[in-house]
């Protein structure tokens, strides 16, 4: 009798789910190819296909994809609770590029903006929405990445953001955490800063040290994995002295650059345990980056007035993410910082240590 009752209940639930799905009618888009749950999302399919082909080289996790993600942050984080929450993800870095790309924190983004501007003009999309949309599509090209949510309908900037609101690699931890805490009406707590820095698993530097363009922040810059959190915790690194560049740290992995800010956040008592918790924890990496991304991408905007077009973002390829030490390195090379939890015991990649190659740009402004 109990089994029959359960079966009947499941049948009712299944019927309700089918009926509910039927109520969600999809709209046929004017292109005759795609459908969407909201007609306002239809125009994004053409934008997506264009940037995949002509910006991301057929859908690659390339330098242009890395820089598209960087641009989302630099546009959005320029908002201050103390200054009345003016700014945020409003496209100001593109609309007032001559002003904002001259800020020290935005060095190098003038080329990124110049490359992206023609796509905005071509597709009649706001700069504020395009920057965040391109960033979400860019991340989808990186194996192992989460499928990021995207909401359409951001406000459009009427003036440039103030200088000094984008954290820089040479800033002390206190300054970085304070800046995040002041970003938007809610701000970011310390652990959320670590979540946001998950973006560095698919990142490279072009302007921290101009003599070494495209130097990645971990050994797998085109894969969204947990190696970044492992490799920033390796010992044997020292701050660059005479002849070095501001914000750069010598890395234990050849061909990899460690930002001073990442180095210190991985060791600071306010963030080190959260940092370590991402090592070999791909599910947490996924979930927390989605949380941080959504919050950053909506800074200065009201999500309740926007349209959910997440379905237009491609689904990234999955990976079997098992973190391992780079060749010749082991747990003995870890500089333990978290006092609460031992560092995970991991294997070592086979072979001899070789330098990680730089990430080269395909396009120039």
Coordinates of C-alpha atoms in Angstrom, one line a residue:
X1 CA 0.0 0.0 0.0
X2 CA 2.8 2.4 0.9
X3 CA 4.6 1.6 -2.4
X4 CA 1.4 2.3 -4.4
X5 CA 0.9 5.6 -2.5
X6 CA 4.5 6.7 -3.3
X7 CA 4.1 5.8 -6.9
X8 CA 0.9 7.8 -7.1
X9 CA 2.6 10.8 -5.5
X10 CA 5.5 10.6 -8.0
X11 CA 3.0 10.4 -10.9
X12 CA 1.3 13.6 -9.7
X13 CA 4.7 15.4 -9.3
X14 CA 5.7 14.3 -12.8
X15 CA 2.4 15.5 -14.2
X16 CA 2.8 18.9 -12.5
X17 CA 6.4 19.3 -13.8
X18 CA 5.3 18.5 -17.4
X19 CA 2.3 20.9 -17.1
X20 CA 4.6 23.6 -15.6
X21 CA 7.1 23.2 -18.4
X22 CA 4.3 23.5 -20.9
X23 CA 3.3 26.9 -19.4
X24 CA 6.8 28.2 -20.1
X25 CA 6.4 28.9 -23.8
X26 CA 9.5 29.7 -25.8
X27 CA 9.6 32.5 -28.3
X28 CA 10.8 31.9 -31.8
X29 CA 13.6 34.4 -32.5
X30 CA 13.6 36.5 -35.8
X31 CA 16.8 34.6 -36.9
X32 CA 14.7 31.5 -37.6
X33 CA 17.2 29.4 -35.7
X34 CA 17.0 30.1 -32.0
X35 CA 14.3 30.3 -29.4
X36 CA 14.3 32.0 -26.0
X37 CA 12.1 32.3 -23.0
X38 CA 12.1 36.1 -23.4
X39 CA 12.1 37.8 -26.8
X40 CA 14.5 40.4 -25.5
X41 CA 17.2 37.8 -25.3
X42 CA 17.0 36.9 -29.0
X43 CA 19.4 39.6 -30.2
X44 CA 22.1 38.1 -28.0
X45 CA 22.5 35.0 -30.1
X46 CA 24.0 37.0 -32.9
X47 CA 26.3 38.8 -30.5
X48 CA 27.4 35.5 -29.1
X49 CA 28.1 33.9 -32.4
X50 CA 30.0 37.0 -33.7
X51 CA 32.3 37.3 -30.7
X52 CA 32.9 33.5 -30.5
X53 CA 34.1 33.6 -34.2
X54 CA 35.8 36.9 -34.4
X55 CA 37.0 37.7 -30.9
X56 CA 37.5 34.4 -29.2
X57 CA 38.9 32.7 -32.3
X58 CA 36.2 30.1 -32.7
X59 CA 35.4 29.7 -29.1
X60 CA 38.8 29.4 -27.4
X61 CA 40.0 30.3 -23.9
X62 CA 42.5 32.6 -25.4
X63 CA 44.1 35.9 -24.4
X64 CA 41.1 37.9 -25.6
X65 CA 38.9 35.7 -23.4
X66 CA 41.1 36.3 -20.4
X67 CA 41.0 40.1 -21.1
X68 CA 37.3 40.1 -21.6
X69 CA 36.9 38.7 -18.1
X70 CA 39.3 41.2 -16.7
X71 CA 37.3 44.1 -18.3
X72 CA 34.1 42.9 -16.5
X73 CA 35.8 43.4 -13.2
X74 CA 37.5 46.7 -13.9
X75 CA 34.2 48.3 -15.2
X76 CA 32.0 46.9 -12.3
X77 CA 34.2 47.3 -9.2
X78 CA 34.5 51.1 -9.8
X79 CA 31.6 51.9 -7.4
X80 CA 31.8 53.2 -3.9
X81 CA 29.3 53.0 -1.0
X82 CA 31.1 56.0 0.6
X83 CA 30.6 58.0 -2.6
X84 CA 26.9 57.2 -3.0
X85 CA 27.2 54.1 -5.2
X86 CA 27.6 55.9 -8.4
X87 CA 29.2 53.7 -11.1
X88 CA 29.4 49.9 -11.2
X89 CA 28.7 47.7 -14.2
X90 CA 27.6 50.6 -16.4
X91 CA 30.0 50.5 -19.3
X92 CA 31.9 53.7 -18.3
X93 CA 35.3 52.1 -19.0
X94 CA 34.3 51.8 -22.6
X95 CA 32.1 54.9 -23.0
X96 CA 34.7 57.2 -21.3
X97 CA 37.7 55.1 -22.3
X98 CA 40.1 58.0 -22.8
X99 CA 39.6 58.9 -19.1
X100 CA 39.4 55.5 -17.4
X101 CA 42.0 53.5 -19.4
X102 CA 44.5 56.2 -18.4
X103 CA 44.0 55.2 -14.7
X104 CA 47.0 53.3 -13.5
X105 CA 44.9 50.2 -12.5
X106 CA 43.5 50.0 -16.0
X107 CA 46.8 50.0 -17.9
X108 CA 46.5 47.9 -21.0
X109 CA 42.8 47.9 -21.2
X110 CA 42.7 50.6 -23.8
X111 CA 43.6 47.8 -26.4
X112 CA 40.9 45.5 -25.0
X113 CA 38.3 48.3 -25.2
X114 CA 39.4 49.3 -28.7
X115 CA 39.0 45.7 -29.9
X116 CA 35.5 45.3 -28.3
X117 CA 34.0 48.6 -29.3
X118 CA 33.2 47.6 -33.0
X119 CA 31.1 44.7 -31.7
X120 CA 29.0 47.1 -29.5
X121 CA 28.4 49.4 -32.5
X122 CA 27.6 46.5 -34.8
X123 CA 25.0 44.9 -32.6
X124 CA 23.2 47.9 -31.1
X125 CA 23.8 46.6 -27.5
X126 CA 24.8 48.9 -24.6
X127 CA 28.4 48.9 -23.6
X128 CA 27.4 48.0 -20.0
X129 CA 25.6 44.8 -21.1
X130 CA 28.2 43.9 -23.8
X131 CA 31.1 44.0 -21.4
X132 CA 29.5 41.6 -18.9
X133 CA 28.0 39.4 -21.7
X134 CA 31.3 39.1 -23.5
X135 CA 32.9 38.1 -20.2
X136 CA 30.4 35.4 -19.5
X137 CA 30.8 34.0 -23.0
X138 CA 34.6 34.2 -22.7
X139 CA 34.5 32.1 -19.5
X140 CA 32.3 29.5 -21.2
X141 CA 35.2 28.7 -23.5
X142 CA 37.5 27.6 -20.7
X143 CA 37.2 23.9 -19.9
X144 CA 36.1 23.3 -16.4
X145 CA 34.4 26.6 -16.0
X146 CA 30.9 27.1 -14.6
X147 CA 28.1 28.4 -16.9
X148 CA 27.8 32.0 -15.7
X149 CA 24.4 33.7 -15.4
X150 CA 23.7 36.8 -17.4
X151 CA 21.0 39.4 -16.9
X152 CA 20.2 42.0 -19.6
X153 CA 19.3 45.6 -18.9
X154 CA 22.1 47.5 -17.1
X155 CA 22.1 51.2 -16.6
X156 CA 24.4 53.2 -19.0
X157 CA 27.1 55.5 -17.5
X158 CA 26.7 59.2 -17.9
X159 CA 30.2 60.0 -16.9
X160 CA 33.5 58.3 -16.0
X161 CA 34.1 56.6 -12.7
X162 CA 36.4 58.1 -10.1
X163 CA 40.0 57.0 -10.2
X164 CA 41.4 54.8 -7.4
X165 CA 38.5 52.4 -7.1
X166 CA 40.2 49.4 -8.8
X167 CA 42.5 47.3 -6.5
X168 CA 46.0 46.9 -7.7
X169 CA 48.5 44.0 -7.2
X170 CA 50.9 46.1 -5.1
X171 CA 48.1 47.2 -2.6
X172 CA 48.4 45.8 0.9
X173 CA 45.7 43.2 2.0
X174 CA 44.0 45.7 4.3
X175 CA 43.5 48.2 1.4
X176 CA 42.2 45.5 -0.9
X177 CA 39.7 44.1 1.6
X178 CA 38.5 47.6 2.5
X179 CA 38.0 48.5 -1.2
X180 CA 35.9 45.4 -1.8
X181 CA 33.9 46.1 1.4
X182 CA 33.1 49.5 0.0
X183 CA 32.0 48.3 -3.4
X184 CA 28.2 48.7 -3.6
X185 CA 25.6 49.0 -0.9
X186 CA 26.3 45.5 0.5
X187 CA 30.0 45.4 -0.2
X188 CA 32.0 42.1 -0.2
X189 CA 33.1 40.3 2.9
X190 CA 36.7 38.9 3.1
X191 CA 35.9 35.4 1.8
X192 CA 34.1 36.8 -1.2
X193 CA 37.3 38.5 -2.2
X194 CA 38.9 35.1 -2.5
X195 CA 35.9 33.8 -4.5
X196 CA 36.3 36.7 -6.9
X197 CA 40.0 35.9 -7.4
X198 CA 39.1 32.5 -8.7
X199 CA 39.1 34.4 -12.0
X200 CA 43.0 34.2 -11.9
X201 CA 42.8 30.5 -12.7
X202 CA 42.3 31.7 -16.3
X203 CA 44.4 34.9 -16.4
X204 CA 47.7 36.2 -17.5
X205 CA 49.5 39.5 -17.0
X206 CA 50.5 41.9 -19.9
X207 CA 51.4 45.0 -18.0
X208 CA 52.6 44.2 -14.5
X209 CA 56.0 43.5 -16.2
X210 CA 55.9 44.8 -19.8
X211 CA 59.0 42.8 -20.6
X212 CA 57.1 39.6 -20.1
X213 CA 53.7 39.9 -21.8
X214 CA 51.1 37.1 -21.4
X215 CA 52.7 35.5 -18.4
X216 CA 50.0 33.3 -16.7
X217 CA 49.1 33.2 -13.1
X218 CA 49.2 29.4 -12.9
X219 CA 50.4 26.5 -15.0
X220 CA 47.0 25.9 -16.7
X221 CA 45.8 29.4 -17.8
X222 CA 43.3 28.0 -20.3
X223 CA 41.6 25.6 -17.9
X224 CA 39.3 26.6 -15.1
X225 CA 40.7 24.5 -12.4
X226 CA 42.1 24.7 -8.8
X227 CA 45.8 24.8 -9.7
X228 CA 45.9 28.6 -9.1
X229 CA 45.1 28.1 -5.4
X230 CA 47.6 25.3 -5.1
X231 CA 50.5 27.1 -6.8
X232 CA 50.1 30.4 -5.0
X233 CA 50.6 28.4 -1.7
X234 CA 54.1 27.1 -2.7
X235 CA 57.0 28.3 -0.7
X236 CA 60.3 29.4 -2.0
X237 CA 59.0 32.7 -3.4
X238 CA 60.4 36.1 -2.5
X239 CA 59.3 39.6 -3.5
X240 CA 61.1 40.9 -6.5
X241 CA 63.8 43.4 -5.5
X242 CA 66.0 45.7 -7.5
X243 CA 65.0 45.6 -11.2
X244 CA 61.7 44.0 -10.4
X245 CA 58.2 45.4 -11.1
X246 CA 55.7 46.7 -8.7
X247 CA 53.1 44.0 -7.7
X248 CA 55.2 41.1 -9.0
X249 CA 56.4 38.1 -7.0
X250 CA 58.8 35.4 -8.1
X251 CA 56.9 32.1 -8.5
X252 CA 58.1 28.5 -7.8
X253 CA 56.7 27.5 -11.2
X254 CA 58.8 28.5 -14.2
X255 CA 57.0 30.8 -16.6
X256 CA 54.3 31.7 -14.1
X257 CA 53.8 35.1 -12.4
X258 CA 52.5 35.5 -8.9
X259 CA 50.9 38.8 -8.1
X260 CA 51.9 40.3 -4.8
X261 CA 48.3 40.6 -3.8
X262 CA 47.5 36.9 -4.4
X263 CA 50.7 35.9 -2.5
X264 CA 49.6 37.9 0.5
X265 CA 45.9 37.0 0.5
X266 CA 46.9 33.3 0.4
X267 CA 48.8 33.9 3.7
X268 CA 46.7 36.5 5.5
X269 CA 44.8 35.2 8.6
X270 CA 41.6 36.7 7.3
X271 CA 41.7 34.8 4.0
X272 CA 44.3 32.0 4.1
X273 CA 41.9 29.2 5.2
X274 CA 39.3 30.1 2.6
X275 CA 42.1 30.3 0.0
X276 CA 43.3 26.8 0.9
X277 CA 39.8 25.4 0.9
X278 CA 39.6 25.7 -2.9
X279 CA 42.6 23.4 -3.5
X280 CA 41.3 20.3 -5.3
X281 CA 37.7 21.3 -4.6
X282 CA 36.3 22.0 -8.0
X283 CA 32.7 22.0 -6.9
X284 CA 33.3 24.8 -4.5
X285 CA 35.3 26.7 -7.1
X286 CA 32.3 26.5 -9.5
X287 CA 29.7 27.5 -7.0
X288 CA 31.5 30.3 -5.3
X289 CA 32.7 31.9 -8.6
X290 CA 29.2 32.0 -9.8
X291 CA 28.2 33.8 -6.6
X292 CA 31.0 36.3 -6.9
X293 CA 30.6 36.8 -10.7
X294 CA 26.9 37.5 -10.4
X295 CA 27.3 40.0 -7.6
X296 CA 30.1 41.9 -9.4
X297 CA 28.4 41.9 -12.8
X298 CA 25.3 43.5 -11.2
X299 CA 27.0 46.2 -9.2
X300 CA 25.1 49.4 -9.4
X301 CA 22.0 47.7 -11.0
X302 CA 18.8 46.2 -9.8
X303 CA 18.5 42.6 -10.8
X304 CA 14.7 42.6 -10.2
X305 CA 14.3 45.0 -13.2
X306 CA 16.5 43.0 -15.5
X307 CA 15.9 40.0 -17.9
X308 CA 17.5 36.7 -17.3
X309 CA 19.2 35.7 -20.5
X310 CA 21.5 33.1 -19.0
X311 CA 20.3 30.5 -21.6
X312 CA 22.3 32.3 -24.3
X313 CA 25.6 31.6 -22.6
X314 CA 27.3 28.4 -23.9
X315 CA 27.8 25.4 -21.6
X316 CA 31.5 24.9 -20.9
X317 CA 33.3 21.6 -21.4
X318 CA 33.7 19.6 -18.2
X319 CA 37.0 18.3 -16.9
X320 CA 38.3 15.8 -14.4
X321 CA 40.0 18.3 -12.1
X322 CA 42.5 16.5 -9.8
X323 CA 45.0 19.0 -8.5
X324 CA 48.6 18.0 -8.6
X325 CA 51.9 19.6 -7.8
X326 CA 53.9 20.8 -10.8
X327 CA 56.9 18.4 -11.7
X328 CA 59.5 18.0 -9.0
X329 CA 57.3 19.7 -6.3
X330 CA 55.5 18.1 -3.4
X331 CA 53.7 18.9 -0.2
X332 CA 57.2 19.7 1.3
X333 CA 57.1 22.8 -0.9
X334 CA 53.9 24.2 0.6
X335 CA 54.1 27.2 2.8
X336 CA 51.4 26.3 5.2
X337 CA 49.3 29.3 6.2
X338 CA 45.9 28.1 7.4
X339 CA 46.3 27.0 11.1
X340 CA 42.9 25.3 11.2
X341 CA 43.2 22.6 8.4
X342 CA 46.2 20.7 7.0
X343 CA 47.1 21.3 3.4
X344 CA 45.6 18.5 1.2
X345 CA 48.0 15.6 0.4
X346 CA 48.4 15.7 -3.4
X347 CA 50.3 13.8 -6.1
X348 CA 53.0 15.3 -8.4
X349 CA 52.8 15.7 -12.2
X350 CA 55.3 13.4 -13.9
X351 CA 58.2 14.6 -16.0
X352 CA 60.8 17.3 -15.7
X353 CA 59.9 20.9 -14.8
X354 CA 59.5 23.1 -17.9
X355 CA 58.5 26.7 -18.3
X356 CA 54.8 27.4 -18.9
X357 CA 54.5 29.3 -22.2
X358 CA 53.0 32.8 -22.3
X359 CA 49.4 33.4 -23.5
X360 CA 49.7 35.2 -26.8
X361 CA 47.2 37.7 -28.2
X362 CA 45.5 36.9 -31.5
X363 CA 44.2 40.4 -32.1
X364 CA 45.6 43.9 -31.9
X365 CA 43.7 47.2 -31.6

